[in-house]
CSV table of C-alpha atoms in Angstrom, one decimal:
chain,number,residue,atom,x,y,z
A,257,UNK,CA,-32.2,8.2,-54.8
A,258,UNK,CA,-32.7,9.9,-51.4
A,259,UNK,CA,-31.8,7.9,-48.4
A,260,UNK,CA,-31.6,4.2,-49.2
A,261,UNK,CA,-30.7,3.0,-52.6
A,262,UNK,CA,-33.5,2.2,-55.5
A,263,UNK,CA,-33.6,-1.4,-57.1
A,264,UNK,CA,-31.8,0.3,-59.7
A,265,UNK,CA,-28.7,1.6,-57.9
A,266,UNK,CA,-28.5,-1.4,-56.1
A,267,UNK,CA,-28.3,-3.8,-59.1
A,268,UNK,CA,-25.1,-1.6,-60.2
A,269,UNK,CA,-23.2,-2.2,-56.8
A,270,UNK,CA,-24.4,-5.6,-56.2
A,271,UNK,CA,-20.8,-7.1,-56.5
A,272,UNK,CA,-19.3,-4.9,-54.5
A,273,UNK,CA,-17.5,-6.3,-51.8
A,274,UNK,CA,-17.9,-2.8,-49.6
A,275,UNK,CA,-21.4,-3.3,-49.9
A,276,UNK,CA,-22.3,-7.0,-49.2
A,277,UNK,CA,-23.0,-6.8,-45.8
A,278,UNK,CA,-25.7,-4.2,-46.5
A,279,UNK,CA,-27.3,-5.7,-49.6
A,280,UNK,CA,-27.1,-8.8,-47.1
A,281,UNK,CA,-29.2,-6.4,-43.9
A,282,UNK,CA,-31.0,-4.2,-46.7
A,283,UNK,CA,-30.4,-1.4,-45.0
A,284,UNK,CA,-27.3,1.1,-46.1
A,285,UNK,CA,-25.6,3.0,-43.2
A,286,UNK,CA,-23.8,6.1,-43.7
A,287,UNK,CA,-20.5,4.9,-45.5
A,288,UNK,CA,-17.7,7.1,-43.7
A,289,UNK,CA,-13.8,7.8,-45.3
A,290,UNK,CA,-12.1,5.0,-42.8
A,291,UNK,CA,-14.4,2.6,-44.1
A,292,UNK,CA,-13.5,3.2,-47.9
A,293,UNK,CA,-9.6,2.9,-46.8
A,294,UNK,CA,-10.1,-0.1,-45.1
A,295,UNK,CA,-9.3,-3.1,-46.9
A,296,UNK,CA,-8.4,-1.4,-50.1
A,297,UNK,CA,-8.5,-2.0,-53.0
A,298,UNK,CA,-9.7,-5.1,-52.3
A,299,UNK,CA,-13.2,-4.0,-50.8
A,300,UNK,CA,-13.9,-2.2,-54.4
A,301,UNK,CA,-12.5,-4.8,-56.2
A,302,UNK,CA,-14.8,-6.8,-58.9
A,303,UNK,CA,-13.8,-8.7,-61.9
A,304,UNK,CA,-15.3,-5.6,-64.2
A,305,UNK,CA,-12.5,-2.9,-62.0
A,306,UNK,CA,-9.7,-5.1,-62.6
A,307,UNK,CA,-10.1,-5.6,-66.2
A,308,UNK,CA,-10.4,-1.4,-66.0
A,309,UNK,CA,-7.2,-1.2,-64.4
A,310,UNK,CA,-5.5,-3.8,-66.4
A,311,UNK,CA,-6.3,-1.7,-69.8
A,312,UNK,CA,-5.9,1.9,-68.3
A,313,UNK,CA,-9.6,2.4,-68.2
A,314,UNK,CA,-9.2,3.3,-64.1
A,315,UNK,CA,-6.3,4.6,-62.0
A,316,UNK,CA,-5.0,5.1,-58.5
A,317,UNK,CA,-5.4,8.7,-57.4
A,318,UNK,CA,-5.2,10.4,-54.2
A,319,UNK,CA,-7.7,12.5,-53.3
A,320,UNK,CA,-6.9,16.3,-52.2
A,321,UNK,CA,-6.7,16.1,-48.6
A,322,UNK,CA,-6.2,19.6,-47.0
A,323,UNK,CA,-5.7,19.0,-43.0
A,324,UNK,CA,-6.2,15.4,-43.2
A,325,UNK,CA,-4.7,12.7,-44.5
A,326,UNK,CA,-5.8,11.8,-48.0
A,327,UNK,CA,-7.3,8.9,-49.1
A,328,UNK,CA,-7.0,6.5,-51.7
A,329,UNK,CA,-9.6,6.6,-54.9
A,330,UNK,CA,-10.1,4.8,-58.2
A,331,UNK,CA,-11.7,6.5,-61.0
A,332,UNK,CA,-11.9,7.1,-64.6
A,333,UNK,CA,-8.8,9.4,-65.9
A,334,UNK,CA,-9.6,13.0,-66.0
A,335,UNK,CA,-12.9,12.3,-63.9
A,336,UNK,CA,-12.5,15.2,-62.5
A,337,UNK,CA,-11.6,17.5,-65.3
A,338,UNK,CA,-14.6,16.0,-67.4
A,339,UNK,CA,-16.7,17.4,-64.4
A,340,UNK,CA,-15.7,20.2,-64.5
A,341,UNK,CA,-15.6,20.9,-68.1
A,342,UNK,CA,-19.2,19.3,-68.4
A,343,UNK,CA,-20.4,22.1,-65.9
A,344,UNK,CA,-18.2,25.0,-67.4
A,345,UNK,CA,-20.1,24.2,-70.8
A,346,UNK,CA,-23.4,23.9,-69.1
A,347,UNK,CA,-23.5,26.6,-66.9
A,348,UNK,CA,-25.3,29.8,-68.1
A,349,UNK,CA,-22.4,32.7,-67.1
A,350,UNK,CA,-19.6,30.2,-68.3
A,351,UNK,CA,-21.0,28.6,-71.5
A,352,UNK,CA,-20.1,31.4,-73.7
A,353,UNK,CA,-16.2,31.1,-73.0
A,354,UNK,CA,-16.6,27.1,-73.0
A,355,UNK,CA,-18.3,27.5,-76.5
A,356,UNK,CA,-15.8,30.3,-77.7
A,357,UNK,CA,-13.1,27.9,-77.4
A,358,UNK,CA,-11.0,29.9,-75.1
A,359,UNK,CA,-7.8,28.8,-72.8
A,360,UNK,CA,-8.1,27.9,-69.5
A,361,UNK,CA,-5.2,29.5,-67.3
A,362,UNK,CA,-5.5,28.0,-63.4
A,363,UNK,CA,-4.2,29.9,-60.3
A,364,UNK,CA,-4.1,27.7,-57.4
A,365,UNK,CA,-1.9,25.4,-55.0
A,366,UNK,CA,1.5,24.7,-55.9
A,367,UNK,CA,1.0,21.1,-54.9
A,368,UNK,CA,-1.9,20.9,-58.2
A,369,UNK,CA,1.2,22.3,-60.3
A,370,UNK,CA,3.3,19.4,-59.1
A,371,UNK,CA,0.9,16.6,-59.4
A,372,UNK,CA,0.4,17.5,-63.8
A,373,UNK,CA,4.1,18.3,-64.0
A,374,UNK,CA,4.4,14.6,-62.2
A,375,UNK,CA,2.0,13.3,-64.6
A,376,UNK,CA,3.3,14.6,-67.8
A,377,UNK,CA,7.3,14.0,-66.4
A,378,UNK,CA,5.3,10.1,-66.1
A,379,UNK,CA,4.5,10.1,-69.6
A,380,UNK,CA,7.7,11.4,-71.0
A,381,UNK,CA,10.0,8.6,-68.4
A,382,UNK,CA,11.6,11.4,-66.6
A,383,UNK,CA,11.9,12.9,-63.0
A,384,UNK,CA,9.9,15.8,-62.6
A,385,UNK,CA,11.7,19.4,-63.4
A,386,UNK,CA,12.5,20.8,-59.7
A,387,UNK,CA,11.1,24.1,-61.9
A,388,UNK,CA,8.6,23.2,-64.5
A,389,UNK,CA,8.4,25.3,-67.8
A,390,UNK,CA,4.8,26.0,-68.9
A,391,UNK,CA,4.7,23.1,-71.2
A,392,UNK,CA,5.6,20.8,-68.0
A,393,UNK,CA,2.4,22.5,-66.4
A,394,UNK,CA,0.1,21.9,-69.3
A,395,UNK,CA,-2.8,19.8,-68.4
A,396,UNK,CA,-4.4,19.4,-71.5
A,397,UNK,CA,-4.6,21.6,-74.9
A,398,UNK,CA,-6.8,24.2,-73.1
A,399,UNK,CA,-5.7,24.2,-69.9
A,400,UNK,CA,-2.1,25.3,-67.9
A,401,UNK,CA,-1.3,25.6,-64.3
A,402,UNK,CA,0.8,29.1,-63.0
A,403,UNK,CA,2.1,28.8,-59.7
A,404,UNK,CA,5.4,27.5,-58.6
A,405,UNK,CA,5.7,28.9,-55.3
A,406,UNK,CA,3.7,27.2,-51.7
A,407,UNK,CA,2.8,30.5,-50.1
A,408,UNK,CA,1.4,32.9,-52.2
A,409,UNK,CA,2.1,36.0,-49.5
A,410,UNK,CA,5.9,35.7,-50.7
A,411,UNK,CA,5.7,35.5,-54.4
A,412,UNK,CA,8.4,38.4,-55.9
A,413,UNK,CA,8.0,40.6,-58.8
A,414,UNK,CA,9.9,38.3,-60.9
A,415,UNK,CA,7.1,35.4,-59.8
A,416,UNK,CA,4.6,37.8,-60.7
A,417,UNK,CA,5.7,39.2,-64.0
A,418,UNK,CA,6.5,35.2,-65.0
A,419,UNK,CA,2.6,34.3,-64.6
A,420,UNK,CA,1.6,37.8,-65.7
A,421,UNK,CA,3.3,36.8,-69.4
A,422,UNK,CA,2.0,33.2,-69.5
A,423,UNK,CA,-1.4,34.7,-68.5
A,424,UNK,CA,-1.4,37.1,-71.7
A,425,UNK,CA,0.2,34.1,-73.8
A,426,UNK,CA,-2.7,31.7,-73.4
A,427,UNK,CA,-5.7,35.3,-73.9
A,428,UNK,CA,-3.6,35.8,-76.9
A,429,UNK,CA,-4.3,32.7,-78.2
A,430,UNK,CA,-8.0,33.3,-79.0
A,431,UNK,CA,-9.4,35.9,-81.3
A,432,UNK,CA,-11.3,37.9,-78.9
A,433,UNK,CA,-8.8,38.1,-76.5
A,434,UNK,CA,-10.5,35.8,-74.1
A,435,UNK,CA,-9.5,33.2,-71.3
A,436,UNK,CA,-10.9,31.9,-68.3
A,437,UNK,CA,-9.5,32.0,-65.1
A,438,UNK,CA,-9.5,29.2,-62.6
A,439,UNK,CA,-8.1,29.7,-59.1
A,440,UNK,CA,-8.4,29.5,-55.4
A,441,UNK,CA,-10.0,32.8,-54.5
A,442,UNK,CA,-6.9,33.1,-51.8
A,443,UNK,CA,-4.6,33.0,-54.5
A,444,UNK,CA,-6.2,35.6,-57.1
A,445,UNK,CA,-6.5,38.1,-54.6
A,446,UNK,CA,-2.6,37.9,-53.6
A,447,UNK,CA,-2.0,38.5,-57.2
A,448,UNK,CA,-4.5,41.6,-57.3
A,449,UNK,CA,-2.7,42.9,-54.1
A,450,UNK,CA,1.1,42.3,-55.9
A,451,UNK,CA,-0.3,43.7,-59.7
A,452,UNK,CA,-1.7,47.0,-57.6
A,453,UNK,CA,1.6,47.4,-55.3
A,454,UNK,CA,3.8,46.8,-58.4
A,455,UNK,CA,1.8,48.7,-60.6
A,456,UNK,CA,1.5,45.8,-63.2
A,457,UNK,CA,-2.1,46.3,-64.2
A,458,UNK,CA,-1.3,47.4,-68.3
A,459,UNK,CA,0.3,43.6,-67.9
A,460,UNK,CA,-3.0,41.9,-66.6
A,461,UNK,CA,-5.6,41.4,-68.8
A,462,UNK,CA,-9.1,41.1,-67.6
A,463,UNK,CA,-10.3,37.3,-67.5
A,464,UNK,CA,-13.7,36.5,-69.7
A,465,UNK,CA,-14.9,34.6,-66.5
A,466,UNK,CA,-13.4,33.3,-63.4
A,467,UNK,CA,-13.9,30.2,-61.4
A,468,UNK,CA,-12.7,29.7,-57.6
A,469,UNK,CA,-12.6,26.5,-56.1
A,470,UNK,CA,-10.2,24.2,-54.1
A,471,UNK,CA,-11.1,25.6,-50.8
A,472,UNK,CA,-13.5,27.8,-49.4
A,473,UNK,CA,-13.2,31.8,-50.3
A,474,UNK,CA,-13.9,34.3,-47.6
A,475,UNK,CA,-16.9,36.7,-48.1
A,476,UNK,CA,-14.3,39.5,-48.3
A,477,UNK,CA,-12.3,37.7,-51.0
A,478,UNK,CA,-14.8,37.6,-52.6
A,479,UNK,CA,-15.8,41.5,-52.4
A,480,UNK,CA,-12.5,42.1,-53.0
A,481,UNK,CA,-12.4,40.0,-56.3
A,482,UNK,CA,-15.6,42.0,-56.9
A,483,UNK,CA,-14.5,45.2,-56.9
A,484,UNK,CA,-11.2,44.2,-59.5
A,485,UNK,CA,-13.2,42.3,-62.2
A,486,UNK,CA,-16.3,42.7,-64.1
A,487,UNK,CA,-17.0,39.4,-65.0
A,488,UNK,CA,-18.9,36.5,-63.9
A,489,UNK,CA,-17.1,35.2,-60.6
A,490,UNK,CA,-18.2,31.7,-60.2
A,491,UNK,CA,-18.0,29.1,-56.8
A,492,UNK,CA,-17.7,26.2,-57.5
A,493,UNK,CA,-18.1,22.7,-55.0
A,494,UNK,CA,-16.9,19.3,-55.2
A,495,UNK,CA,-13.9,16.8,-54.3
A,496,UNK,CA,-12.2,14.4,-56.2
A,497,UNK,CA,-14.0,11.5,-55.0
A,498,UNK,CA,-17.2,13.1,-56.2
A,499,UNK,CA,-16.6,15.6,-59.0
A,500,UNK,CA,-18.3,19.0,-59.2
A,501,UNK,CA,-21.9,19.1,-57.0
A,502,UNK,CA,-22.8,23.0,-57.3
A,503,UNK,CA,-21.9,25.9,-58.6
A,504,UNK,CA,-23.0,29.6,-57.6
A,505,UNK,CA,-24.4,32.1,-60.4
A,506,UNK,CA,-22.8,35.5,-60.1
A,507,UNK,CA,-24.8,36.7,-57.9
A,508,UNK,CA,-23.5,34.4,-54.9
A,509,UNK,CA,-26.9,31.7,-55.5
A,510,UNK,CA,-25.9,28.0,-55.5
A,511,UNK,CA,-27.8,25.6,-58.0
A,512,UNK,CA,-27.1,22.0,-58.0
A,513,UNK,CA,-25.6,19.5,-60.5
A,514,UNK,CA,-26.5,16.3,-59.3
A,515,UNK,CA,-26.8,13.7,-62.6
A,516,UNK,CA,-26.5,10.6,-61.2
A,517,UNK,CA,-26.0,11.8,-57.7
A,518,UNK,CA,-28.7,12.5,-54.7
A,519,UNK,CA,-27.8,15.0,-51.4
A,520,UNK,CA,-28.9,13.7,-48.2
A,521,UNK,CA,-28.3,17.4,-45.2
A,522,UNK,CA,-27.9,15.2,-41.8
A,523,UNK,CA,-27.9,17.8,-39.1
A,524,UNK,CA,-24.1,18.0,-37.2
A,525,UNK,CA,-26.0,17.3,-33.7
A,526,UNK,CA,-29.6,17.3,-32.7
A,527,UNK,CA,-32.0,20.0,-33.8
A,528,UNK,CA,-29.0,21.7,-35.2
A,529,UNK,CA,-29.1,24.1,-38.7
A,530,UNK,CA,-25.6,23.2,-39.6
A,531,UNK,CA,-25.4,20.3,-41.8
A,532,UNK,CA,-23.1,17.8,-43.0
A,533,UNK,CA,-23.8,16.2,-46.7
A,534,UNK,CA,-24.7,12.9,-47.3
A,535,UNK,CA,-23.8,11.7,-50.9
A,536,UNK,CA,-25.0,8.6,-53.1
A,537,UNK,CA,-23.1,8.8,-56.5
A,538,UNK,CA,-23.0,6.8,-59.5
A,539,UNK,CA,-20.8,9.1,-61.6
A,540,UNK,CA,-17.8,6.9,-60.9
A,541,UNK,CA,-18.2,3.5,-62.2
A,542,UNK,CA,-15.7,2.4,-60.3
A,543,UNK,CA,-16.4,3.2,-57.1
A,544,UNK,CA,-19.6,4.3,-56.8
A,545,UNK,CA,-20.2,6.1,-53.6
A,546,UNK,CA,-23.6,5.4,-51.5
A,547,UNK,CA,-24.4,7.6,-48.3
A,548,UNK,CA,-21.3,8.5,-48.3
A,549,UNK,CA,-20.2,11.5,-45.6
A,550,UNK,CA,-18.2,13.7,-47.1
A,551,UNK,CA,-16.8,15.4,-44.8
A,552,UNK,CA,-18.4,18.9,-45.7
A,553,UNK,CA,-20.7,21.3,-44.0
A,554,UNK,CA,-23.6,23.7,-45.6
A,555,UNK,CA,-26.2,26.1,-44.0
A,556,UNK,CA,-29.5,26.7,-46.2
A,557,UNK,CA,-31.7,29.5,-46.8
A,558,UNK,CA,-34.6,28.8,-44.1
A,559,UNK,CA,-32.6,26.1,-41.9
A,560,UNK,CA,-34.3,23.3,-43.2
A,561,UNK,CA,-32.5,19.9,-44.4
A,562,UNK,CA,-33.5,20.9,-48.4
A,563,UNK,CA,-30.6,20.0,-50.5
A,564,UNK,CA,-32.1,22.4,-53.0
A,565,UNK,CA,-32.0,25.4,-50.5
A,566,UNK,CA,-27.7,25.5,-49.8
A,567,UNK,CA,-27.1,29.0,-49.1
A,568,UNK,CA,-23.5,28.9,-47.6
A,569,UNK,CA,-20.7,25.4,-47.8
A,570,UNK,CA,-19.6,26.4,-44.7
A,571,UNK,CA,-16.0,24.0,-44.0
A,572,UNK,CA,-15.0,20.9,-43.1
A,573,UNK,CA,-16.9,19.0,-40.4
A,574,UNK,CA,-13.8,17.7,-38.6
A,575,UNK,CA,-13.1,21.1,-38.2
A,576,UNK,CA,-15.9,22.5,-36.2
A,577,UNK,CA,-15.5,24.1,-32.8
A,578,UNK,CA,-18.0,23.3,-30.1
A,579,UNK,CA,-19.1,26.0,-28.2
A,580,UNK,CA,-22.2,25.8,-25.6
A,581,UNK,CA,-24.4,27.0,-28.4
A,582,UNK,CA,-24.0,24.6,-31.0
A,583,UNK,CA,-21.2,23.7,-33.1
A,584,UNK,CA,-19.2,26.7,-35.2
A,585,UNK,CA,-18.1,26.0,-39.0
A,586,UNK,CA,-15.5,28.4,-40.7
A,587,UNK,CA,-18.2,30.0,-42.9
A,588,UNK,CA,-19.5,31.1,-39.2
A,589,UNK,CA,-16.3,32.6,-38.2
A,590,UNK,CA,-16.2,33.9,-41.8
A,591,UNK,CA,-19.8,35.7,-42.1
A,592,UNK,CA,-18.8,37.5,-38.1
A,593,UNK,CA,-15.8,38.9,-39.8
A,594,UNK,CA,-17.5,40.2,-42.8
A,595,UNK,CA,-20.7,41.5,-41.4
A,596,UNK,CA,-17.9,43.6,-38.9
A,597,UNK,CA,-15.2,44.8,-41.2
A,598,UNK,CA,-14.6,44.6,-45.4
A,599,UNK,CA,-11.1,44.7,-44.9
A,600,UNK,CA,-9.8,41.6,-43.3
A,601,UNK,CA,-8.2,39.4,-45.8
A,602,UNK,CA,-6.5,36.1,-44.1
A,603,UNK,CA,-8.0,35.8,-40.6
A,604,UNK,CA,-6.9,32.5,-38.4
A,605,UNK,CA,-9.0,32.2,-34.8
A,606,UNK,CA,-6.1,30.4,-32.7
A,607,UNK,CA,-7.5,29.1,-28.7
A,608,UNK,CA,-6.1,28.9,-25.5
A,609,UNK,CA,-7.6,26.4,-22.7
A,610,UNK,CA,-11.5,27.0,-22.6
A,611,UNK,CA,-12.2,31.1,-22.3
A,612,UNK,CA,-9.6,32.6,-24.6
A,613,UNK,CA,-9.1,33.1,-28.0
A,614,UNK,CA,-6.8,35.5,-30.7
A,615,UNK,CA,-8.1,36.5,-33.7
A,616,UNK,CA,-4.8,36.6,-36.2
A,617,UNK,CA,-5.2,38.6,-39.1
A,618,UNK,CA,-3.9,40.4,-42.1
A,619,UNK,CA,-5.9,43.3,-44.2
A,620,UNK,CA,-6.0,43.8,-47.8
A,621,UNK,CA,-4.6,47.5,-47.2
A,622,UNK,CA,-1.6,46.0,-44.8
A,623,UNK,CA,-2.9,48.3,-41.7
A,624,UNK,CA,-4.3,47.1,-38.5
A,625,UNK,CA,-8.1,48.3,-38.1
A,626,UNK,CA,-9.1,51.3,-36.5
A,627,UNK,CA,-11.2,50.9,-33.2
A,628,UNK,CA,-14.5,51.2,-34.2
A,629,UNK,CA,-14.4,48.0,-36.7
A,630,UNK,CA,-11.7,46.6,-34.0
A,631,UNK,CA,-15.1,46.6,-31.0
A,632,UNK,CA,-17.3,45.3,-33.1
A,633,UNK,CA,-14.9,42.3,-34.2
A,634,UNK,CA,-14.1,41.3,-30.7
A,635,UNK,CA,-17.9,41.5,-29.4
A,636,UNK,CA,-19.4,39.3,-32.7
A,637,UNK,CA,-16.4,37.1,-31.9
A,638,UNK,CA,-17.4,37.0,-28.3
A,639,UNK,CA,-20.8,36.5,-29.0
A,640,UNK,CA,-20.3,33.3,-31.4
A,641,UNK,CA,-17.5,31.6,-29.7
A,642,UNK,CA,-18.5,32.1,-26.0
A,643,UNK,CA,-14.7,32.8,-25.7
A,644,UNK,CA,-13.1,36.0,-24.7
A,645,UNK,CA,-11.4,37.4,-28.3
A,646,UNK,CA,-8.6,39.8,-28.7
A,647,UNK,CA,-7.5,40.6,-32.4
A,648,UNK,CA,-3.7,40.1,-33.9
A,649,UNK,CA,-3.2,42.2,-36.8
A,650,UNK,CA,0.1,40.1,-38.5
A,651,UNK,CA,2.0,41.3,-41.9
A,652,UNK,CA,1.4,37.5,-42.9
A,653,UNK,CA,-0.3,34.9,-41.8
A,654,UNK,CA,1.8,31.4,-43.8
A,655,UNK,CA,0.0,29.1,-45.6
A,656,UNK,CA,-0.3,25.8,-44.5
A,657,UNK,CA,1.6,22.9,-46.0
A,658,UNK,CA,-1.3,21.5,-48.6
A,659,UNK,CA,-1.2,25.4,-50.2
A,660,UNK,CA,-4.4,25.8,-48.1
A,661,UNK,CA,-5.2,28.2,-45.1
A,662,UNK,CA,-6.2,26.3,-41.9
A,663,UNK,CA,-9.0,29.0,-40.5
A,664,UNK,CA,-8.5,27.2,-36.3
A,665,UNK,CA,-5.6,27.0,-34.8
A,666,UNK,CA,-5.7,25.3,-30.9
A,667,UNK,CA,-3.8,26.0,-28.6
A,668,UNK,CA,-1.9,28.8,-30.1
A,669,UNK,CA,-3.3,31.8,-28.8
């Protein structure tokens, strides 16, 4: 299905009103977000998606936008979750704990703890508790959400020792003490930093596996969630238009999981390594997606446009920062930290006019870094922005307003 849909595909979207006018050319353009929000629902809208949303079969979501504005989806319910369950029990360092039965505990924004206790305050005909108990965060039978708090920086010992106990509630549930761990990779690695300064290890106990994913994870998050768990650590990749598309093994390698779904890497400007995904996907029957732009950005192994060859998802494309050689994508920013310094946690480059830049940034340690690691930050900086850098060591560095970390800042220097 690479590049312009087979007779197949096409016989599935043929009533699509999005789609007439290139059934009608036979040729499919790149379909971009403001032309799936344009005209909705209507442009989606067949005789076989209303009956789905007459009898429950399809809902209204909105997709989790992080810097942008989100958009409005339809799709099966728990599209998403059956995604990523499907690739939790296929995937070969994850399978045992799917097959084992064992509770899913997940660590991440507090605005995915609000949407299920939204949902399950929806069920019951209430408003939503202000402070949901842990049966007001349950997902599903297997799976619970912990955090109640937007930056994860300021959580307090009490916040701490609260998801510490529902933590060991849901591993003692299992016979062999197991649970798996979902989280943003941020997040985690606050609650490493608060169980080591509190000395609360004896109350942590070690996860079977762990999955990060909701936003991109920093090389040195991910050392750091390295060196505090023996497990596998998996990435994972997707969006809630699409469902999961990869996933790494633990050794950092991505491999693809593309059933009824094809990759197209269009290069972010000419002759350019940095790629932006193309997406045809059938997965949602009710709004399948055809060369669709997601919005996200990869490197490969050798440079070519291989779909099979993703070595880094590198940020958003609307992100980028254009420098005079070639666009720069947060994973860029991120690998010139890491190659300079292990020891740089949150790190936000914020630019002034053309020639400057500040490199804010906090450590996992709390210190500022010592000179040596402090020259070679600033130079690799230099060297990949074009821009004069200085470095900021902060305390903290807040969260942004989605729970995410926004890794540009301009103007702000």
């Amino acid at each position: 299905m690479e590049g312009q849909p087979t007779a197949e595909v096409i016989e599935q979207i043929r009533d699509i009103p999005i789609y007439r006018e290139a059934l009608a050319k036979g040729h499919f353009p790149v379909l971009d977000k403001p032309e799936i929000a344009r005209g909705f629902p209507d442009n989606w809208m067949t005789p076989h998606l209303a009956a789905a949303l007459e009898s429950g079969e399809a809902e209204f979501v909105l997709s989790t936008g992080t810097n942008h504005a989100r958009m409005q989806l339809i799709r099966p319910p728990y599209f998403l979750l059956r995604s990523y369950y499907q690739l939790w029990s296929e995937h070969p360092d994850l399978a045992a704990t799917w097959a084992a039965g064992c509770r899913r505990v997940s660590l991440t924004t507090v605005l995915a703890t609000e949407h299920v206790a939204r949902v399950n305050a929806a069920k019951r005909g209430t408003a939503p508790d202000p402070l949901p108990g842990p049966d007001d965060r349950r997902l599903d039978d297997r799976t619970s959400y912990l955090n109640l708090r937007l930056d994860p920086a300021l959580w307090s010992r009490d916040d701490v020792v609260r998801m510490l106990d529902e933590i060991r509630a849901a591993q003692q549930t299992h016979p062999q003490g197991w649970y798996h761990l979902d989280c943003s990779g941020y997040h985690l690695a606050h609650l490493v930093r608060k169980v080591g300064e509190w000395g609360l290890w004896d109350d942590f106990p070690p996860p079977a596996s762990i999955i990060h994913a909701y936003e991109y994870t920093p090389v040195n998050v991910r050392r750091f969630l390295y060196q505090h768990f023996a497990c596998p650590i998996i990435d994972l990749f997707g969006s809630t238009e699409l469902g999961y598309l990869y996933s790494s093994d633990r050794r950092g390698n991505y491999r693809p999981h593309l059933e009824r779904t094809s990759i197209e890497l269009h290069p972010v400007t000419p002759g350019s390594t940095l790629y932006h995904l193309v997406v045809s996907s059938l997965r949602n029957p009710y709004m399948p997606l055809i060369r669709y732009r997601s919005g996200d950005c990869v490197r490969t192994t050798d440079g070519t446009p291989d779909p099979e060859r993703i070595a880094q998802f590198c940020g958003r494309e609307k992100e980028l920062l254009a420098t005079r050689q070639g666009p720069v994508a947060q994973g860029d920013l991120d690998r010139c930290v890491a190659e300079a310094t292990a020891q740089v946690f949150v790190h936000q480059l914020r630019l002034a006019g053309t020639t400057e830049a500040r490199l804010a940034y906090t450590t996992f340690n709390g210190a500022p870094l010592g000179p040596a690691e402090s020259t070679a930050l600033e130079r690799g900086l230099a060297e990949l922005t074009g821009r004069h850098c200085r470095l900021d060591h902060r305390p903290h560095i807040p969260i942004g307003r989605s729970g995410k970390y926004s890794w540009l800042a301009r103007g702000e220097a």
